[in-house]
XYZ file of C-alpha atoms in Angstrom:
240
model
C 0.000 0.000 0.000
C 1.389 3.262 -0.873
C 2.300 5.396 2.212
C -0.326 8.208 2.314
C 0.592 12.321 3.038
C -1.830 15.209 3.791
C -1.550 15.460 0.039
C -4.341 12.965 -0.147
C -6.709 14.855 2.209
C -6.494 18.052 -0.198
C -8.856 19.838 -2.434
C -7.511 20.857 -5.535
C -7.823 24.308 -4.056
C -5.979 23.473 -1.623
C -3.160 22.161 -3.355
C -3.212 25.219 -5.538
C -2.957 27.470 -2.288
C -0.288 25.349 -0.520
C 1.752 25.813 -4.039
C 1.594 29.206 -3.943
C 1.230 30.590 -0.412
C 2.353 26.678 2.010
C 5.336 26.371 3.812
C 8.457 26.137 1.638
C 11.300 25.411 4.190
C 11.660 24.452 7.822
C 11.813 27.435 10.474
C 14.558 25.849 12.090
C 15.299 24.134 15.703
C 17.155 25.558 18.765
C 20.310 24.581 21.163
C 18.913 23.114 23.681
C 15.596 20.216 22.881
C 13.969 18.220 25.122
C 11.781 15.649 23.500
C 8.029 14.751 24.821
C 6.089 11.697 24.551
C 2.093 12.437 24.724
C 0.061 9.381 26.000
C 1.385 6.729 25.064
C -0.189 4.291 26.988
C -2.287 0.572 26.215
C -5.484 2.046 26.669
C -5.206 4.017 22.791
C -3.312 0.764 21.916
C -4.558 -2.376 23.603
C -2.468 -5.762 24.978
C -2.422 -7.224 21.028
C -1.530 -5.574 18.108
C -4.566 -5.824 16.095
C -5.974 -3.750 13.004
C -8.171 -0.785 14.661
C -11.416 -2.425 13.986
C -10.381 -5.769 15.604
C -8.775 -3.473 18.653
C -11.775 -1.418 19.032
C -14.381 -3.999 19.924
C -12.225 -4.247 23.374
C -10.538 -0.986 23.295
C -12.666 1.790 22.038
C -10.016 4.100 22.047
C -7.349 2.174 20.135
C -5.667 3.215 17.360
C -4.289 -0.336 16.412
C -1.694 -1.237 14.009
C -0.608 2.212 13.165
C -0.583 3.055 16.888
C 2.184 0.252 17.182
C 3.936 1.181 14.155
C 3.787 4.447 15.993
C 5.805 3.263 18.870
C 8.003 1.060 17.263
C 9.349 4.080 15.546
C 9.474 5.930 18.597
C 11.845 3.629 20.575
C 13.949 4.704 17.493
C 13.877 8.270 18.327
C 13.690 7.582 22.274
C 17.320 5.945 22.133
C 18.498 8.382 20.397
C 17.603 11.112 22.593
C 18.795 9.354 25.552
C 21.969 8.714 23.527
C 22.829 11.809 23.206
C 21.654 13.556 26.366
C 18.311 14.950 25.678
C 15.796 15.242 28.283
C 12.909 13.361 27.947
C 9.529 14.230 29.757
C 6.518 11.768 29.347
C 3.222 13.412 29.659
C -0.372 10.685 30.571
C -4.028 11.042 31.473
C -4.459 11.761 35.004
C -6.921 9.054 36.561
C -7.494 10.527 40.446
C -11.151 11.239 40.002
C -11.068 14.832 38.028
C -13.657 15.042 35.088
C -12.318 14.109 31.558
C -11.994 17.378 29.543
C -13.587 15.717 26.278
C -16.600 16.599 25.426
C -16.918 13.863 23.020
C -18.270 10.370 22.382
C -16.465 8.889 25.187
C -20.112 7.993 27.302
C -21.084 6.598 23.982
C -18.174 4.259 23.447
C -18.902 0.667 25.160
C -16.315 -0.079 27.783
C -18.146 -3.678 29.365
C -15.534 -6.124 27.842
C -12.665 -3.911 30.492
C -12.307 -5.687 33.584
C -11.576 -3.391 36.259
C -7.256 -4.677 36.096
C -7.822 -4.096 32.134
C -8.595 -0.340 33.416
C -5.785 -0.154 36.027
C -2.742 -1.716 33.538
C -4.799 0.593 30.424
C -3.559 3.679 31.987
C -0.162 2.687 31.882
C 2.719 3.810 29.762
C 3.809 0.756 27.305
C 6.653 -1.070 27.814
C 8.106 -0.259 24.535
C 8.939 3.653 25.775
C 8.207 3.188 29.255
C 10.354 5.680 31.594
C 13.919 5.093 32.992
C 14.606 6.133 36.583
C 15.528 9.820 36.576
C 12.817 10.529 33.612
C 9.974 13.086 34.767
C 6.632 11.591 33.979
C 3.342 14.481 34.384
C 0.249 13.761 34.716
C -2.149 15.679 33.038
C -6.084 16.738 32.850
C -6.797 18.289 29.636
C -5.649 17.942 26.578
C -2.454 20.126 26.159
C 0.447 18.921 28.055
C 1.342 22.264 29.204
C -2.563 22.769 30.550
C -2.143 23.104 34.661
C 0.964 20.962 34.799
C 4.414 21.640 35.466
C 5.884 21.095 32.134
C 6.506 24.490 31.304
C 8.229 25.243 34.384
C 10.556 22.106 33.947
C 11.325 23.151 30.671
C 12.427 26.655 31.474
C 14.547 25.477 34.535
C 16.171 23.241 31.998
C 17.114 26.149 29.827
C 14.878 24.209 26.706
C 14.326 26.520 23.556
C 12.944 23.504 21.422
C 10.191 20.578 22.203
C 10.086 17.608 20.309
C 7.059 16.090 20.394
C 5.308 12.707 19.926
C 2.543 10.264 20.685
C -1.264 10.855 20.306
C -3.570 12.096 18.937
C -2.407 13.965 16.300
C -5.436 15.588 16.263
C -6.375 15.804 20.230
C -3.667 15.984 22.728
C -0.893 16.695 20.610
C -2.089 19.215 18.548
C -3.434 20.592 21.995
C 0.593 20.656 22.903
C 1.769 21.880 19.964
C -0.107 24.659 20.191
C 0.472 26.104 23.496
C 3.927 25.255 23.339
C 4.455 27.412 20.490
C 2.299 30.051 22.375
C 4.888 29.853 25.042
C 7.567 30.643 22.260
C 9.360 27.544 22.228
C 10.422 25.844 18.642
C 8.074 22.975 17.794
C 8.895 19.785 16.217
C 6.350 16.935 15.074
C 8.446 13.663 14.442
C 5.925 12.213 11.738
C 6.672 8.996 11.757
C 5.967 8.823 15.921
C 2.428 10.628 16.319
C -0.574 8.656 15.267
C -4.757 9.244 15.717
C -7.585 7.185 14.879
C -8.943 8.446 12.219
C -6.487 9.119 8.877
C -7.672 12.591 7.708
C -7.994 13.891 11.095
C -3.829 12.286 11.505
C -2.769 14.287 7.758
C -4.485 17.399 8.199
C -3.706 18.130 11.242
C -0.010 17.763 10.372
C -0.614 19.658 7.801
C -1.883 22.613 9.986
C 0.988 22.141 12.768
C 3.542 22.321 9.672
C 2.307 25.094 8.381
C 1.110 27.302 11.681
C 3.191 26.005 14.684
C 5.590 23.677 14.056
C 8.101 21.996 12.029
C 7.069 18.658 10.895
C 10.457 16.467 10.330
C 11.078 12.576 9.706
C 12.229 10.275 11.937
C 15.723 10.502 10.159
C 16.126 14.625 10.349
C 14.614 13.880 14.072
C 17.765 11.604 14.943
C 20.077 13.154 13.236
C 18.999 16.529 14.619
C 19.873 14.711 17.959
C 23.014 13.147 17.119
C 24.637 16.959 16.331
C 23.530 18.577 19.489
C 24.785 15.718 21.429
C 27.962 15.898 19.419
C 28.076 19.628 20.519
C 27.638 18.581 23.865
C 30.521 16.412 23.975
C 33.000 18.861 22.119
C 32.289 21.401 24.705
C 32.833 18.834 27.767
C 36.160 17.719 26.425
C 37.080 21.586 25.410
């Protein structure tokens, strides 16, 4: 199957437009990145990998396959972040009893095949990217993961000018992220081969917007390699 873009979403007015007026180059990262992972946790995967409409009769949130594919790729960019020194901040639901901010079809969605353990291990980061000791993990209760959490004040004690960003949804919580972290004036980056939704237009066009409004929208390759020269920097000033 050939790998879709946001090219496939796209009026032919729109195409026109984005010839003429779209993003022609990347605005460019900072010194300093830390790199964010946005819920990525078995409850908008499931236990199995299974195509999204298999997944979906026990998980109504899942995103299947791609979800996985998803996270495979991101253990790719995790290593090399911690490789090369980059902090890493994981951002999940917060499950203490405060009401959901969606406003959507979540009482709709049938949750009766979750056993109450399903719930509990659901809400828990997968062990494909899970944290290492040392690595700050927020909890959060809206979409954004700057929205009444800490993150913003951990990334300005940390000196951060850029934010990496991946995990889901494209659409939902990190768009949500993207946004306000660009409203705080940090560079934005969207590693496109490690965010994922459940619904394919909803995944492209909303990449398309964060590309061309808030963010830079890179590869997995441009992501690592992005990595690999500020760690190099990091190393030629310790041995300076």
């Amino acid at each position: 199957m050939t790998k879709l873009s946001w090219y496939d979403f796209m009026t032919e007015q729109d195409k026109a437009h984005d010839e003429l007026l779209g993003k022609k180059e990347l605005a460019g990262f900072g010194e300093t990145p830390a790199l964010v992972l946005i819920d990525i946790y078995y409850s908008v995967l499931g236990f199995q990998r299974l195509p999204i409409m298999e997944s979906v009769q026990t998980w109504p949130m899942s995103t299947g396959l791609e979800g996985w594919e998803a996270v495979d790729r991101t253990v790719t960019l995790l290593a090399s972040a911690r490789k090369n020194g980059i902090p890493v901040i994981h951002v999940k639901g917060l499950h203490t009893g405060v009401n959901t901010w969606s406003r959507g079809g979540k009482k709709r969605r049938d949750f009766s095949k979750l056993t109450e353990e399903m719930m509990i291990k659901g809400r828990e980061i997968v062990e494909e990217v899970k944290p290492l000791p040392g690595e700050l993990v927020i909890e959060k209760a809206a979409a954004s993961a700057f929205h009444g959490t800490p993150l913003l004040f951990q990334l300005v004690s940390l000196g951060i000018d850029t934010v990496i960003a991946c995990g889901e949804t494209t659409s939902g919580c990190v768009r949500a992220s993207v946004v306000d972290g660009a409203t705080y004036r940090f560079k934005m980056g969207v590693v496109e081969e490690c965010v994922f939704d459940r619904t394919q237009s909803s995944h492209y066009m909303n990449l398309y917007d964060m590309h061309q409004k808030y963010a830079d929208v890179v590869d997995l390759g441009y992501a690592t390699q992005y990595f690999d020269t500020i760690g190099s920097r990091s190393e030629q000033t310790v041995t300076a």
